[in-house]
Coordinates of N, CA, C and O in Angstrom, one line a residue:
M1 N -42.8 49.0 -85.0 CA -42.0 49.7 -85.7 C -41.0 49.0 -86.5 O -40.7 47.8 -86.2
K2 N -40.9 49.6 -87.7 CA -39.8 48.9 -88.5 C -38.4 49.5 -88.4 O -38.2 50.9 -88.5
I3 N -37.4 48.6 -88.7 CA -35.9 49.2 -88.5 C -35.2 48.6 -89.7 O -35.4 47.6 -90.1
C4 N -34.2 49.5 -89.9 CA -33.4 49.2 -91.1 C -31.8 49.5 -90.6 O -31.5 50.5 -90.0
L5 N -30.9 48.5 -90.8 CA -29.5 48.6 -90.7 C -28.8 48.9 -92.1 O -29.0 48.0 -92.8
I6 N -28.1 49.9 -92.1 CA -27.2 50.0 -93.2 C -25.9 49.3 -93.1 O -25.3 49.5 -92.3
L7 N -25.6 48.5 -94.2 CA -24.5 47.6 -94.0 C -23.5 48.1 -94.9 O -23.5 48.0 -96.1
D8 N -22.3 48.5 -94.4 CA -21.2 49.2 -95.2 C -20.4 48.1 -95.9 O -20.2 48.1 -96.9
H9 N -20.1 47.3 -95.2 CA -18.9 46.4 -95.6 C -19.5 44.9 -94.9 O -19.0 44.4 -93.9
P10 N -20.0 43.9 -96.0 CA -20.5 42.8 -95.4 C -19.7 41.9 -94.6 O -19.8 41.2 -93.7
Q11 N -18.5 41.6 -95.2 CA -17.6 40.8 -94.8 C -17.0 41.2 -93.4 O -16.9 40.4 -92.5
R12 N -17.0 42.5 -93.1 CA -16.5 43.1 -91.9 C -17.7 43.2 -90.9 O -17.4 43.0 -89.9
D13 N -18.9 43.7 -91.3 CA -19.7 44.1 -90.5 C -21.1 43.3 -90.3 O -21.8 43.4 -89.3
L14 N -21.2 42.4 -91.1 CA -22.6 41.5 -91.1 C -22.6 40.7 -89.8 O -23.7 40.7 -89.1
D15 N -21.7 40.2 -89.3 CA -21.7 39.6 -87.8 C -22.2 40.4 -86.9 O -23.0 40.0 -86.2
G16 N -21.8 41.5 -87.0 CA -22.2 42.6 -85.7 C -23.5 42.8 -86.1 O -24.3 43.1 -85.0
C17 N -24.0 43.3 -87.2 CA -25.5 43.4 -87.5 C -26.4 42.4 -87.1 O -27.6 42.5 -86.5
L18 N -26.0 41.1 -87.3 CA -26.8 39.9 -86.9 C -26.8 39.8 -85.5 O -27.9 39.4 -84.9
K19 N -25.7 40.2 -84.7 CA -25.7 40.2 -83.3 C -26.6 41.1 -82.6 O -27.4 40.9 -81.8
L20 N -26.7 42.4 -83.3 CA -27.6 43.3 -82.8 C -29.1 42.9 -83.2 O -29.9 43.3 -82.4
I21 N -29.2 42.5 -84.4 CA -30.7 41.9 -84.5 C -31.2 41.0 -83.6 O -32.2 40.9 -83.2
N22 N -30.4 40.2 -83.3 CA -30.6 38.8 -82.1 C -31.0 39.6 -80.8 O -31.8 39.1 -80.3
K23 N -30.3 40.9 -80.7 CA -30.7 41.5 -79.0 C -31.9 42.3 -79.5 O -32.8 42.3 -78.3
I24 N -32.3 42.7 -80.5 CA -33.3 43.7 -80.5 C -34.7 43.0 -81.1 O -35.6 43.7 -81.4
Y25 N -34.6 41.8 -81.8 CA -35.6 41.3 -82.5 C -37.1 41.3 -82.0 O -37.8 41.7 -82.8
D26 N -37.1 41.1 -80.7 CA -38.5 41.1 -80.1 C -39.1 42.6 -80.1 O -40.3 42.6 -79.6
H27 N -38.5 43.6 -80.4 CA -39.0 44.9 -80.1 C -39.3 45.5 -81.2 O -40.0 46.8 -81.2
F28 N -39.2 45.1 -82.7 CA -39.7 45.6 -84.0 C -40.2 44.5 -84.5 O -40.1 43.3 -84.7
E29 N -41.4 45.1 -85.4 CA -42.2 44.4 -86.2 C -41.3 43.7 -87.3 O -41.8 42.6 -88.1
K30 N -40.4 44.6 -87.8 CA -39.6 44.2 -89.0 C -38.4 44.8 -88.9 O -38.2 46.0 -88.6
I31 N -37.1 44.0 -89.3 CA -35.9 44.3 -89.3 C -35.4 44.0 -90.6 O -35.2 43.0 -91.0
D32 N -34.7 45.0 -91.2 CA -34.2 44.7 -92.7 C -32.7 45.1 -92.6 O -32.3 46.0 -91.8
I33 N -31.9 44.6 -93.4 CA -30.3 45.1 -93.7 C -30.3 45.5 -94.9 O -30.7 44.7 -96.0
I34 N -29.7 46.8 -95.4 CA -29.7 47.3 -96.7 C -28.0 47.4 -96.9 O -27.5 48.2 -96.0
P35 N -27.6 46.8 -98.1 CA -26.2 47.2 -98.2 C -26.0 48.6 -98.7 O -26.9 49.2 -99.1
M36 N -25.0 49.1 -98.2 CA -24.6 50.8 -98.5 C -24.6 50.9 -100.2 O -25.0 52.2 -100.5
Y37 N -24.1 49.9 -100.9 CA -24.3 50.1 -102.5 C -25.9 50.2 -102.8 O -26.0 50.7 -103.9
H38 N -26.7 49.7 -102.1 CA -28.2 50.0 -102.5 C -29.0 50.7 -101.2 O -30.2 50.4 -101.1
I39 N -28.3 51.7 -101.0 CA -29.1 52.6 -100.0 C -30.2 53.3 -100.3 O -31.2 53.5 -99.7
Y40 N -30.2 53.5 -101.8 CA -31.6 54.0 -102.2 C -33.0 53.2 -101.8 O -34.1 53.7 -101.6
E41 N -32.7 51.9 -101.6 CA -33.7 51.0 -101.2 C -34.3 51.5 -99.8 O -35.6 51.2 -99.4
L42 N -33.5 52.3 -99.2 CA -33.9 52.9 -98.1 C -35.3 53.7 -98.0 O -36.3 53.7 -97.1
F43 N -35.2 54.4 -99.2 CA -36.3 55.3 -99.5 C -37.6 54.7 -99.9 O -38.5 55.4 -100.4
L44 N -37.4 53.5 -100.5 CA -38.6 52.8 -101.1 C -39.5 52.1 -100.0 O -40.5 51.7 -100.3
K45 N -39.1 51.9 -98.7 CA -39.8 51.4 -97.7 C -40.0 52.4 -96.6 O -39.1 53.3 -96.3
N46 N -41.0 52.3 -95.6 CA -41.3 53.3 -94.7 C -40.8 52.8 -93.3 O -41.6 52.2 -92.6
Y47 N -39.5 53.0 -93.2 CA -38.8 52.4 -91.9 C -39.1 53.6 -90.8 O -39.1 54.9 -91.2
D48 N -39.0 53.2 -89.5 CA -39.3 54.2 -88.6 C -37.8 54.5 -88.1 O -37.7 55.5 -87.3
V49 N -37.1 53.5 -88.0 CA -35.8 53.7 -87.3 C -34.8 53.2 -88.3 O -35.0 52.1 -88.9
I50 N -33.8 54.0 -88.4 CA -32.7 53.6 -89.5 C -31.3 53.9 -88.6 O -31.0 54.7 -88.0
I51 N -30.3 53.0 -88.8 CA -29.2 52.9 -88.0 C -28.0 53.1 -89.4 O -27.8 52.2 -90.1
L52 N -27.3 54.1 -89.4 CA -26.0 54.4 -90.2 C -24.8 53.6 -89.7 O -24.8 53.7 -88.2
Q53 N -23.7 53.8 -90.4 CA -22.6 53.2 -89.9 C -21.6 54.2 -89.6 O -20.6 54.0 -88.9
N54 N -21.9 55.4 -89.9 CA -20.9 56.5 -89.6 C -21.7 58.0 -90.0 O -22.5 58.0 -90.6
L55 N -20.9 59.1 -89.6 CA -21.4 60.4 -90.1 C -20.5 60.9 -91.0 O -20.1 62.2 -90.9
R56 N -20.0 60.2 -92.2 CA -19.1 60.8 -93.2 C -20.2 61.8 -94.1 O -21.3 61.6 -93.9
P57 N -19.6 62.4 -94.9 CA -20.3 63.1 -95.9 C -21.6 62.7 -96.6 O -22.8 63.1 -96.5
E58 N -21.3 61.5 -97.0 CA -22.4 60.7 -97.8 C -23.6 60.4 -96.9 O -24.7 60.7 -97.3
N59 N -23.3 60.1 -95.6 CA -24.3 59.9 -94.8 C -24.9 60.8 -94.1 O -26.1 61.1 -93.6
I60 N -24.4 62.0 -94.0 CA -24.7 63.3 -93.6 C -26.0 63.7 -94.5 O -27.0 64.1 -94.1
K61 N -25.8 63.6 -95.9 CA -26.8 63.8 -96.7 C -28.0 63.0 -96.4 O -29.3 63.6 -96.4
I62 N -28.0 61.7 -96.3 CA -29.0 60.7 -96.0 C -29.7 61.3 -94.8 O -30.9 61.0 -94.7
A63 N -28.8 61.5 -93.9 CA -29.4 61.7 -92.3 C -30.2 63.2 -92.5 O -31.2 63.2 -91.8
K64 N -29.9 64.1 -93.3 CA -30.6 65.5 -93.6 C -32.0 65.0 -94.1 O -33.0 65.4 -93.6
I65 N -32.1 64.3 -95.1 CA -33.3 63.6 -95.5 C -34.2 63.0 -94.8 O -35.5 63.2 -94.6
L66 N -33.6 62.1 -94.1 CA -34.4 61.3 -93.0 C -34.9 62.1 -91.9 O -35.8 62.0 -91.3
K67 N -34.3 63.1 -91.5 CA -34.7 64.1 -90.4 C -35.9 64.7 -90.9 O -36.7 64.8 -90.0
K68 N -35.9 65.2 -92.0 CA -36.8 66.0 -92.7 C -38.2 65.1 -92.6 O -39.3 65.7 -92.6
S69 N -38.1 63.7 -92.8 CA -39.1 62.7 -92.8 C -39.5 62.1 -91.5 O -40.2 61.0 -91.3
N70 N -38.7 62.8 -90.4 CA -39.3 62.6 -89.0 C -38.9 61.1 -88.7 O -39.6 60.5 -88.1
K71 N -37.9 60.4 -89.2 CA -37.3 59.4 -88.8 C -36.2 59.4 -87.6 O -35.7 60.4 -87.5
F72 N -36.1 58.3 -87.0 CA -35.2 58.1 -85.8 C -34.0 57.4 -86.5 O -34.0 56.3 -86.9
V73 N -32.8 58.4 -86.4 CA -31.8 57.9 -87.0 C -30.7 57.8 -86.0 O -30.4 58.7 -85.1
F74 N -30.0 56.7 -86.0 CA -29.0 56.3 -85.1 C -27.7 55.9 -85.7 O -27.7 55.7 -87.0
V75 N -26.5 56.0 -85.2 CA -25.2 55.8 -85.7 C -24.4 54.9 -84.9 O -24.3 55.2 -83.7
I76 N -24.3 53.7 -85.2 CA -23.4 52.8 -84.7 C -22.0 52.6 -85.4 O -22.0 52.0 -86.7
D77 N -21.2 53.3 -85.1 CA -19.8 53.6 -85.9 C -19.1 52.2 -86.1 O -18.8 51.6 -85.2
N78 N -18.8 51.9 -87.3 CA -18.4 50.7 -87.8 C -16.9 50.8 -88.0 O -16.3 49.6 -88.1
E79 N -16.4 52.0 -87.9 CA -14.8 52.1 -88.3 C -14.1 52.9 -87.5 O -13.0 53.1 -87.4
G80 N -14.6 53.5 -86.3 CA -14.0 54.5 -85.6 C -14.0 55.4 -86.1 O -14.5 56.0 -87.1
M81 N -12.7 56.3 -85.6 CA -12.4 57.6 -86.3 C -11.9 57.5 -87.7 O -11.0 56.8 -87.9
P82 N -12.6 57.9 -88.5 CA -12.0 58.0 -89.9 C -10.9 58.5 -90.1 O -10.8 59.7 -89.5
F83 N -10.3 58.6 -91.6 CA -9.3 59.4 -92.0 C -8.0 59.1 -91.2 O -7.3 60.1 -91.1
G84 N -8.0 58.2 -90.3 CA -6.8 58.0 -89.5 C -5.4 57.8 -90.2 O -4.5 57.5 -89.4
W85 N -5.5 57.7 -91.3 CA -4.2 57.2 -92.0 C -3.2 58.4 -92.4 O -2.2 58.2 -93.0
L86 N -3.7 59.5 -92.1 CA -2.9 60.7 -92.5 C -1.8 61.1 -91.5 O -2.1 60.8 -90.2
K87 N -0.9 61.6 -91.9 CA 0.2 61.8 -90.8 C -0.4 62.9 -89.9 O 0.3 62.9 -88.8
D88 N -0.9 64.0 -90.1 CA -1.1 65.1 -89.3 C -2.6 65.0 -88.6 O -3.1 63.6 -88.9
K89 N -3.0 66.0 -88.0 CA -4.1 65.7 -87.2 C -5.4 66.1 -88.0 O -6.5 66.4 -87.6
S90 N -5.3 66.3 -89.3 CA -6.3 66.7 -90.2 C -7.7 65.7 -90.2 O -8.8 66.2 -90.2
Y91 N -7.3 64.4 -89.9 CA -8.4 63.6 -90.0 C -9.2 63.6 -88.8 O -10.6 63.6 -88.7
L92 N -8.7 64.1 -87.6 CA -9.4 64.5 -86.4 C -10.1 65.7 -86.5 O -11.3 65.7 -86.1
N93 N -9.7 66.7 -87.2 CA -10.5 67.9 -87.2 C -11.7 67.6 -88.1 O -12.9 68.0 -88.0
T94 N -11.6 66.7 -89.4 CA -12.7 66.4 -90.2 C -13.5 65.7 -89.3 O -14.9 66.0 -89.6
F95 N -13.3 64.6 -88.6 CA -14.2 63.8 -87.9 C -15.0 64.8 -86.9 O -16.3 64.5 -86.7
V96 N -14.4 65.6 -86.3 CA -14.9 66.5 -85.1 C -15.8 67.3 -85.8 O -17.1 67.5 -85.4
E97 N -15.6 68.0 -87.0 CA -16.4 68.8 -87.6 C -17.7 68.1 -88.3 O -18.9 68.7 -88.2
N98 N -17.5 67.0 -89.0 CA -18.6 66.2 -89.3 C -19.6 65.8 -88.2 O -20.7 66.0 -88.5
T99 N -19.0 65.3 -87.2 CA -19.8 64.9 -86.1 C -20.5 66.1 -85.4 O -21.7 66.2 -85.1
S100 N -19.9 67.4 -85.0 CA -20.5 68.2 -84.4 C -21.6 69.0 -85.2 O -22.6 69.5 -84.8
K101 N -21.4 68.9 -86.5 CA -22.3 69.6 -87.6 C -23.6 68.8 -87.7 O -24.5 69.4 -88.1
S102 N -23.7 67.5 -87.2 CA -24.3 66.6 -87.8 C -25.4 66.0 -86.8 O -26.1 65.3 -86.8
L103 N -25.0 66.1 -85.3 CA -25.7 65.6 -84.3 C -27.1 66.1 -84.3 O -28.0 65.2 -83.7
N104 N -27.4 67.2 -84.7 CA -28.8 67.7 -84.8 C -29.7 66.8 -85.7 O -30.9 66.8 -85.6
L105 N -29.0 66.1 -86.5 CA -29.8 65.2 -87.5 C -30.0 63.7 -86.9 O -30.8 63.1 -87.6
I106 N -29.5 63.3 -86.0 CA -29.6 62.0 -85.5 C -29.9 61.9 -83.9 O -30.0 62.9 -83.3
Y107 N -30.5 60.8 -83.6 CA -31.1 60.6 -82.3 C -29.8 60.3 -81.3 O -29.8 60.9 -80.2
E108 N -29.2 59.2 -81.5 CA -27.9 59.1 -80.9 C -26.8 58.6 -81.7 O -27.0 58.0 -82.6
Y109 N -25.6 58.7 -81.0 CA -24.3 58.2 -81.8 C -23.6 57.2 -80.7 O -23.3 57.4 -79.9
F110 N -23.3 55.9 -81.3 CA -22.6 55.1 -80.5 C -21.1 55.0 -81.1 O -20.9 54.6 -82.1
L111 N -20.3 55.1 -79.9 CA -18.6 55.5 -80.4 C -18.0 54.1 -79.8 O -18.5 53.3 -79.0
W112 N -17.0 53.7 -80.5 CA -15.8 52.8 -80.1 C -15.4 52.9 -79.0 O -15.4 51.9 -78.2
G113 N -14.9 54.0 -78.4 CA -14.2 54.1 -77.1 C -14.1 55.5 -76.4 O -14.4 56.4 -77.1
D114 N -13.4 55.4 -75.5 CA -13.2 56.6 -74.7 C -12.3 57.6 -75.4 O -12.6 59.0 -75.4
F115 N -11.4 57.2 -76.2 CA -10.5 57.9 -76.9 C -11.5 59.2 -77.9 O -11.0 60.3 -77.7
I116 N -12.1 58.4 -78.6 CA -13.0 59.2 -79.5 C -13.9 60.2 -78.8 O -14.2 61.4 -79.1
F117 N -14.5 59.7 -77.7 CA -15.5 60.3 -76.8 C -14.6 61.7 -76.3 O -15.2 62.7 -76.4
D118 N -13.6 61.4 -75.7 CA -12.7 62.4 -75.2 C -12.2 63.6 -76.3 O -12.2 64.8 -75.9
E119 N -11.9 62.9 -77.3 CA -11.5 63.9 -78.4 C -12.6 64.9 -78.8 O -12.5 66.1 -78.9
L120 N -13.8 64.3 -78.9 CA -15.1 65.1 -79.2 C -15.3 66.1 -77.8 O -15.6 67.4 -78.4
K121 N -15.3 65.8 -76.9 CA -15.5 66.7 -75.8 C -14.5 67.6 -75.6 O -14.9 68.6 -75.2
K122 N -13.0 67.4 -76.0 CA -12.2 68.2 -76.1 C -12.5 69.5 -77.0 O -12.2 70.3 -76.6
Y123 N -13.2 69.0 -77.9 CA -13.3 69.9 -79.0 C -14.7 70.8 -78.8 O -15.3 71.4 -79.6
N124 N -15.3 70.6 -77.6 CA -16.7 71.1 -77.2 C -18.0 70.7 -77.9 O -18.6 71.5 -78.1
V125 N -17.7 69.6 -78.6 CA -18.9 68.9 -79.2 C -19.9 68.5 -78.2 O -19.5 67.9 -77.1
Q126 N -21.2 68.6 -78.2 CA -22.2 68.3 -77.3 C -22.3 67.0 -77.3 O -22.4 66.1 -78.2
T127 N -22.0 66.3 -76.0 CA -22.0 64.9 -75.9 C -23.1 63.9 -75.4 O -23.1 63.0 -75.0
K128 N -24.2 64.8 -75.3 CA -25.3 64.2 -74.6 C -26.0 63.1 -75.5 O -26.6 62.2 -74.9
K129 N -25.7 63.1 -76.8 CA -26.2 62.1 -77.6 C -25.3 61.1 -77.9 O -25.2 60.3 -78.8
L130 N -23.9 61.1 -77.3 CA -22.7 60.4 -77.6 C -22.7 59.1 -76.5 O -22.9 59.4 -75.3
Y131 N -22.6 57.9 -76.9 CA -22.4 56.8 -76.0 C -21.2 55.9 -76.5 O -21.0 55.6 -77.5
V132 N -20.3 55.6 -75.4 CA -19.3 54.8 -75.5 C -19.6 53.1 -75.4 O -20.2 52.7 -74.4
T133 N -19.8 52.4 -76.5 CA -20.2 51.2 -76.5 C -19.3 50.1 -76.7 O -19.4 48.8 -76.7
G134 N -18.2 50.6 -77.5 CA -17.0 49.5 -77.9 C -17.6 49.1 -79.3 O -18.4 49.6 -79.8
H135 N -16.8 47.9 -79.8 CA -17.1 47.5 -81.1 C -16.7 46.0 -81.1 O -15.7 45.5 -80.5
H136 N -17.6 45.2 -81.7 CA -17.7 43.7 -81.5 C -16.3 43.3 -82.1 O -15.9 42.1 -81.7
R137 N -15.8 43.7 -83.1 CA -14.6 43.1 -83.9 C -13.3 43.3 -82.7 O -12.4 42.4 -82.8
F138 N -13.2 44.2 -81.7 CA -12.1 44.3 -80.8 C -12.4 43.1 -80.0 O -11.1 43.0 -79.3
D139 N -13.5 42.5 -79.7 CA -13.5 41.4 -78.9 C -12.5 40.4 -79.2 O -12.0 39.8 -78.3
L140 N -12.1 40.3 -80.6 CA -11.2 39.3 -81.1 C -9.8 39.4 -80.4 O -8.9 38.4 -80.4
F141 N -9.6 40.6 -80.0 CA -8.1 40.8 -79.5 C -8.1 40.5 -77.9 O -6.9 40.5 -77.3
K142 N -9.1 40.3 -77.4 CA -9.0 39.7 -76.1 C -8.5 38.5 -75.8 O -8.5 37.6 -76.7
K143 N -7.5 38.2 -74.8 CA -6.7 37.2 -74.6 C -7.6 35.6 -74.9 O -7.0 34.7 -75.5
K144 N -8.8 35.8 -74.3 CA -9.6 34.5 -74.4 C -9.7 34.0 -75.8 O -10.0 32.8 -75.9
Y145 N -9.6 34.8 -76.8 CA -9.9 34.5 -78.1 C -8.6 34.3 -79.1 O -8.6 34.2 -80.3
H146 N -7.4 34.4 -78.3 CA -6.3 34.3 -79.0 C -6.1 33.0 -79.7 O -5.5 32.9 -80.7
Y147 N -6.7 32.0 -79.4 CA -6.7 30.7 -80.0 C -7.2 30.5 -81.3 O -6.9 29.8 -82.2
L148 N -8.0 31.6 -81.6 CA -8.5 31.8 -83.0 C -7.5 32.0 -84.1 O -7.8 31.8 -85.1
Y149 N -6.5 32.8 -83.8 CA -5.7 33.2 -84.8 C -4.2 32.9 -84.2 O -3.4 33.1 -85.0
K150 N -4.0 32.4 -83.3 CA -2.6 32.1 -82.8 C -1.8 30.9 -83.6 O -0.7 31.1 -84.1
N151 N -2.5 29.9 -84.0 CA -1.9 28.8 -84.8 C -2.7 28.8 -86.2 O -3.5 28.0 -86.6
R152 N -1.8 29.6 -87.1 CA -2.4 29.8 -88.4 C -1.9 28.4 -89.0 O -1.0 27.6 -88.8
K153 N -2.9 28.0 -89.9 CA -2.6 26.6 -90.7 C -1.4 26.9 -91.8 O -1.1 25.9 -92.1
T154 N -1.2 28.1 -92.4 CA -0.1 28.2 -93.2 C 0.6 29.3 -92.8 O 0.3 30.2 -92.1
K155 N 2.0 29.2 -93.4 CA 2.9 30.3 -93.2 C 3.2 31.1 -94.5 O 4.1 32.1 -94.6
K156 N 2.5 30.7 -95.5 CA 2.7 31.0 -96.8 C 2.2 32.7 -96.9 O 1.2 32.9 -96.1
K157 N 2.7 33.3 -97.6 CA 2.2 34.9 -97.7 C 1.1 34.7 -98.8 O 0.8 33.8 -99.6
V158 N -0.1 35.4 -98.4 CA -1.2 35.7 -99.1 C -1.4 37.1 -99.9 O -1.0 38.3 -99.2
I159 N -1.6 37.0 -101.2 CA -2.1 38.3 -101.7 C -3.5 38.4 -101.9 O -4.1 37.5 -102.6
V160 N -4.0 39.5 -101.5 CA -5.4 39.7 -101.8 C -5.6 40.7 -103.0 O -5.1 41.8 -102.9
F161 N -6.4 40.4 -103.8 CA -6.8 41.3 -104.9 C -8.2 41.9 -104.9 O -9.2 41.2 -104.6
N162 N -8.2 43.1 -104.5 CA -9.4 43.8 -104.5 C -10.1 44.2 -105.7 O -9.5 44.9 -106.8
T163 N -11.4 43.6 -106.1 CA -12.0 43.8 -107.3 C -13.3 44.5 -107.3 O -14.0 45.0 -108.1
N164 N -13.2 45.4 -106.1 CA -14.5 46.3 -105.9 C -14.1 47.3 -105.1 O -13.5 47.3 -104.1
F165 N -14.1 48.8 -105.6 CA -13.7 49.9 -105.1 C -14.9 50.9 -105.1 O -15.5 51.0 -105.9
V166 N -15.2 51.4 -103.7 CA -16.3 52.2 -103.6 C -15.6 53.6 -104.0 O -14.4 53.9 -104.0
S167 N -16.6 54.5 -104.4 CA -16.3 56.0 -104.8 C -15.3 56.5 -103.7 O -14.4 57.6 -103.8
D168 N -15.5 56.4 -102.4 CA -15.0 57.2 -101.4 C -13.8 56.8 -101.0 O -13.0 57.4 -100.3
N169 N -13.4 55.4 -101.2 CA -12.0 54.9 -101.0 C -11.1 54.8 -102.0 O -10.2 54.5 -102.0
S170 N -11.5 55.4 -103.3 CA -10.6 55.0 -104.4 C -9.8 56.4 -104.6 O -10.0 57.3 -103.9

């Protein structure tokens, strides 16, 4: 079987993709990583398993096409519950709606934590395809890893200039 992981944000997600590949390497004949910016490449190769990073509207469209092609589609959520910057609960409603309407398009959905699972359950979303697995980036907050960021080399302020904006976040 051939598997493809869609990589949304290389700086943020590449380490997790590589860890996953290391765990599943022996079970697949070919494993590719395709950046989200080049998702069209997904349709140029005949993958059996595709791992998406969320079920936002752009990925729901992709999941529909893949479902019609009889592909196994999984979601390993790389950002947790999206739209969380809004003051009201509309982000939650959007997440619940997107997820509940799209579970029929995927094989399984791996969530960050119990809060997200419980919210979906509270809104009567079918949970048999949902699994709480956590997220590798949260491991850095464990006490045993505090040494990695406790003693910063500089106290200077840092300004970051973003030179690349995706259409969904602009």
